[in-house]
Coordinates of C-alpha atoms in Angstrom, one line a residue:
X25 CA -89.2 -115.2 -37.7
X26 CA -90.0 -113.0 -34.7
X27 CA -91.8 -109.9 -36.1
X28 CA -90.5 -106.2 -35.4
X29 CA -92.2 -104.4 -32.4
X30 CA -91.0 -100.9 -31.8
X31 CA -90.9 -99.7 -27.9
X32 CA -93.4 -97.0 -27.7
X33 CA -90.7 -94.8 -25.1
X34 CA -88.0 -95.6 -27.9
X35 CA -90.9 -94.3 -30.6
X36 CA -91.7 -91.0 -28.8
X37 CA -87.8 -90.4 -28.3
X38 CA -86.9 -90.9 -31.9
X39 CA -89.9 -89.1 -33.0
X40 CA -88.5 -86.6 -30.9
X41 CA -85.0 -86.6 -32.4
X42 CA -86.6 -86.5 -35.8
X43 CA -88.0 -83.0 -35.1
X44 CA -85.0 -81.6 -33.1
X45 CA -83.0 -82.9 -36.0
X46 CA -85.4 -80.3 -38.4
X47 CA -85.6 -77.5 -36.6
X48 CA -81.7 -76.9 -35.1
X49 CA -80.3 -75.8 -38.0
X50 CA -82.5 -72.7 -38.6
X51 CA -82.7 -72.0 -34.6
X52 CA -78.3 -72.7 -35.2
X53 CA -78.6 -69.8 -37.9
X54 CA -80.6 -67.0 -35.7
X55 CA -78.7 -67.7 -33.2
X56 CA -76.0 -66.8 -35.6
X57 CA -77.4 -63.9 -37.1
X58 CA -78.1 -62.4 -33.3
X59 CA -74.5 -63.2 -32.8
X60 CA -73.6 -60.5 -35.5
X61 CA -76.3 -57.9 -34.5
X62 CA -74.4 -57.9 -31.1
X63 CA -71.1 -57.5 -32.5
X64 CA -71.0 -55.8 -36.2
X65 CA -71.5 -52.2 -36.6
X66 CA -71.0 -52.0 -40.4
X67 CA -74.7 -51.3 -41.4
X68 CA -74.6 -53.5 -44.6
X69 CA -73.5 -56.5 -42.1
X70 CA -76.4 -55.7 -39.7
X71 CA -78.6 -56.2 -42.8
X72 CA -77.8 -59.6 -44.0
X73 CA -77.6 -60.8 -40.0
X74 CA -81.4 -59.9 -39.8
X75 CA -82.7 -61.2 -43.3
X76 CA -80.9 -64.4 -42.1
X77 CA -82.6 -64.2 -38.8
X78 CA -85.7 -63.5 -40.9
X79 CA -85.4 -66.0 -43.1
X80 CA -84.2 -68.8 -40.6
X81 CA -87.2 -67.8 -37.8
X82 CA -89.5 -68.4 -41.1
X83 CA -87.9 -71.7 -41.7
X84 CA -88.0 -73.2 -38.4
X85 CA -92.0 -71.9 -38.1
X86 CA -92.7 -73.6 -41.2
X87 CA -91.0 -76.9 -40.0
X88 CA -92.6 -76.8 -36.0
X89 CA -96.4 -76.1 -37.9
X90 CA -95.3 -79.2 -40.3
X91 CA -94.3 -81.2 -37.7
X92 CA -97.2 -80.5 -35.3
X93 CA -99.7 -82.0 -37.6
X94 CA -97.6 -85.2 -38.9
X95 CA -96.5 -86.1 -35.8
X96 CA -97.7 -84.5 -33.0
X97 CA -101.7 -84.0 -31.7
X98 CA -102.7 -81.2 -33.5
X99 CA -103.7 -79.1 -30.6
X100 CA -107.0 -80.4 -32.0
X101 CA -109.2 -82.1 -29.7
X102 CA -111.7 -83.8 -32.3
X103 CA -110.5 -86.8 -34.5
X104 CA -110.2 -84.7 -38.0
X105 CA -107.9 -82.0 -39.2
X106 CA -108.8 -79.3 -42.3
X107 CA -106.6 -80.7 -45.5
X108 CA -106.4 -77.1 -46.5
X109 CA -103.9 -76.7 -43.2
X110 CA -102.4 -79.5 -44.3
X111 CA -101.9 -78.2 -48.2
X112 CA -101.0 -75.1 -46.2
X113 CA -97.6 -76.3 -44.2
X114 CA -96.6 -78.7 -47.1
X115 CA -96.4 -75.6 -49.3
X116 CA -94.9 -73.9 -46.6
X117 CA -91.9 -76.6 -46.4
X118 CA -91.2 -78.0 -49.7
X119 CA -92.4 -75.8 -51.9
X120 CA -89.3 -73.8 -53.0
X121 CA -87.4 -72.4 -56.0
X122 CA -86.4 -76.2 -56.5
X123 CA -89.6 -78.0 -55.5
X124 CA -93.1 -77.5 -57.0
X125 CA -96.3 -78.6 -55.3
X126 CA -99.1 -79.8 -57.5
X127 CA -101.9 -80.4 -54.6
X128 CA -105.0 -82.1 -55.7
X129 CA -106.6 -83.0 -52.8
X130 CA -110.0 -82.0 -52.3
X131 CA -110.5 -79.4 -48.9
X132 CA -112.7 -81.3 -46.4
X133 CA -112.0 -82.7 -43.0
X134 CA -110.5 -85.5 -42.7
X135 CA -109.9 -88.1 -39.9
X136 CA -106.7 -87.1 -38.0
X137 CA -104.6 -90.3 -39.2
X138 CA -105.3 -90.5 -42.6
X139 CA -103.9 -86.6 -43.0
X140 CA -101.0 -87.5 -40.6
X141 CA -100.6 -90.5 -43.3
X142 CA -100.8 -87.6 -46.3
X143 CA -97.8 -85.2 -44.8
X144 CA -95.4 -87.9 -44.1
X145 CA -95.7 -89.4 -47.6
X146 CA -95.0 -86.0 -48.9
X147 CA -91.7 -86.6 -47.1
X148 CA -91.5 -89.5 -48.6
X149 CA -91.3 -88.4 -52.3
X150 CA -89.4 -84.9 -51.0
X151 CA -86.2 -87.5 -50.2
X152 CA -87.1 -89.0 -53.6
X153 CA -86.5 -86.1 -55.1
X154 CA -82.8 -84.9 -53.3
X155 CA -81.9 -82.2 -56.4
X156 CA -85.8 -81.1 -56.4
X157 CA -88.8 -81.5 -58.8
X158 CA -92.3 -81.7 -59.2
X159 CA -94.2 -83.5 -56.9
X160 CA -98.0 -84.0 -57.1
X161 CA -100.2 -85.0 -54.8
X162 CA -103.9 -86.0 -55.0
X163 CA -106.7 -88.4 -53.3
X164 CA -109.0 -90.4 -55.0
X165 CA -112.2 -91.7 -52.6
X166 CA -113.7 -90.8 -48.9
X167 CA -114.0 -92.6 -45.8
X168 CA -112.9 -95.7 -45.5
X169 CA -112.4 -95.8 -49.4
X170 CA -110.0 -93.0 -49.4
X171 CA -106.5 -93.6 -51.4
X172 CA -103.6 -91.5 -51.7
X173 CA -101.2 -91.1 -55.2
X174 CA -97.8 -89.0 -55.1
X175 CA -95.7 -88.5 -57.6
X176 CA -91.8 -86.9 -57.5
X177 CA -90.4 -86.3 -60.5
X178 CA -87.0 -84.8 -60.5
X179 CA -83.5 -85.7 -61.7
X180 CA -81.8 -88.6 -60.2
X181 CA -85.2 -89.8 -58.3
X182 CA -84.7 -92.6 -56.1
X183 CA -85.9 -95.1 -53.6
X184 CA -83.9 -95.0 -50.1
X185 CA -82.0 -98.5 -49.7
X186 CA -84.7 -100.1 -47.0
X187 CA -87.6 -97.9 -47.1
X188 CA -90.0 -100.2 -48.2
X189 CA -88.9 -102.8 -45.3
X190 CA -89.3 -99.7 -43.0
X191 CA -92.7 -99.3 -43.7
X192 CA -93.7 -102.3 -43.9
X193 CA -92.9 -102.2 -39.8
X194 CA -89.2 -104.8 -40.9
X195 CA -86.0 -103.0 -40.9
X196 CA -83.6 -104.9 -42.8
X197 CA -81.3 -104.9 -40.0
X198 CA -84.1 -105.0 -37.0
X199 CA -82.8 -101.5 -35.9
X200 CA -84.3 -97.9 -36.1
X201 CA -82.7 -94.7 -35.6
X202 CA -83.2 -91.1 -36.0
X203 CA -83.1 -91.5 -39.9
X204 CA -85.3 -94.2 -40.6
X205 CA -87.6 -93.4 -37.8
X206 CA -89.8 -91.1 -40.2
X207 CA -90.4 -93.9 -42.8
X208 CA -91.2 -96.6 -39.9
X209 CA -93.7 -94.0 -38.2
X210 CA -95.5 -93.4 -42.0
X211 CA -96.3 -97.4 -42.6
X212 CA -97.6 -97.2 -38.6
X213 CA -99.7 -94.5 -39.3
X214 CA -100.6 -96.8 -42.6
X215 CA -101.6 -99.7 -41.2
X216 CA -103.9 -97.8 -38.4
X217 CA -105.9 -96.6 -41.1
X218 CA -106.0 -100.0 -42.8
X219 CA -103.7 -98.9 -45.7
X220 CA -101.0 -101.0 -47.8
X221 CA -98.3 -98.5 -49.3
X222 CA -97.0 -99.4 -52.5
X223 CA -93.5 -97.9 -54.0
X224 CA -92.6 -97.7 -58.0
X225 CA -89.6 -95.8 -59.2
X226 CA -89.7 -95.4 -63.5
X227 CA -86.7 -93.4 -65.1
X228 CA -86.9 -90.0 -63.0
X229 CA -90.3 -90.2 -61.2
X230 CA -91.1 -91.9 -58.1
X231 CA -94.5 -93.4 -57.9
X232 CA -96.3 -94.0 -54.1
X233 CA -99.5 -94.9 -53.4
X234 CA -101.8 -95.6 -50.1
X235 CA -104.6 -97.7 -50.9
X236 CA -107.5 -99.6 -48.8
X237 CA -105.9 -103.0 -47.6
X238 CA -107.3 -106.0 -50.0
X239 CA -109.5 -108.7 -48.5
X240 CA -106.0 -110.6 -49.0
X241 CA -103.9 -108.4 -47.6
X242 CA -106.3 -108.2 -44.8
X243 CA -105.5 -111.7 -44.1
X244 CA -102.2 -112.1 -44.6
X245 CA -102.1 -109.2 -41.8
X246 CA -104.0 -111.3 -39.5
X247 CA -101.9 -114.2 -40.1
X248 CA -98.9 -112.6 -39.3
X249 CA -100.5 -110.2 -36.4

């Protein structure tokens, strides 16, 4: 069986759909509300236009600074980002009056990867969670012995048909789009840091965790490579 390989253009340009995808519908809106601010005079209309450009220009900031340190460089030229600015734009985009955060994870810096790895499986149990929840996140470990466990609890919690193919790097039907790209790009991130994702869904709560590859994972990995 010939094993997946991603193009790295194809990566960058579905990476790149992923965050246009994000942020067009709050850019749509104060593009909208501007829209009204040129045209209404009623003063009550003028009001909701700008709390929806307020609200909308805080939306799409709190997506860009998400999606600066899951998938893009940082702007950080050293090899470790600050887990508190990582705690810091995950409550900024999924905590809200239908998602609660419970963030566990100790304040330290951490190597660049491994945090990249930490905000996309936070997506990862948001989608679990499609009517909201609790979801907890915490670390157990440092280094090279560090492991991840996140929990989304909320009603109707599911497992996306495929996602654990995706990252695993083996899309059930060998092709990647915008959609799955997100959950192919978290098991790449994975298995650079020399980490197995494991899945578990129980009644309403979604269980993942990222844990040190075993010695036997390690070689099946090599056997495969």
């Amino acid at each position: 069986m010939t094993k997946f390989a991603l193009d790295s253009l194809d990566l960058a340009a579905l990476l790149a759909s992923r965050v246009c995808h994000d942020v067009i519908s709050p850019v749509g809106a104060i593009v909208n509300g501007l829209e009204v601010l040129e045209e209404e005079k009623d003063a009550e209309m003028r009001g909701h236009a700008l709390a929806l450009i307020k609200s909308s220009a805080a939306e799409a900031s709190s997506r860009l600074q998400f999606c600066r340190l899951a998938f893009g460089a940082a702007g950080s030229k050293g090899s470790s980002i600050d887990t508190g600015d990582a705690e810091h734009v995950t409550r900024q985009l999924l905590a809200d009056e239908r998602t609660r955060i419970e963030w566990s994870v100790p304040r330290v810096l951490m190597a660049k990867n491994k945090v990249k790895l930490l905000l996309n499986l936070c997506l990862v149990a948001d989608a679990a969670v499609p009517r909201g929840g609790d979801i907890s996140v915490s670390a157990k470990g440092d280094g090279d012995e560090i492991a991840f466990h996140i929990e989304a609890k909320g009603t109707n919690a599911r497992l996306a048909p495929g996602l654990a193919s995706l990252l695993i790097g083996e899309p059930e039907e060998g092709v990647i789009d915008a959609r799955s790209i997100q959950a192919y790009y978290t098991g790449l991130i994975a298995r650079s840091c020399d980490l197995e994702i494991s899945l578990a869904l129980a009644g309403d709560v979604v269980t993942i965790d990222a844990k040190p590859l075993t010695l036997e994972a390690e070689q099946l990995q090599s056997a495969v490579a």
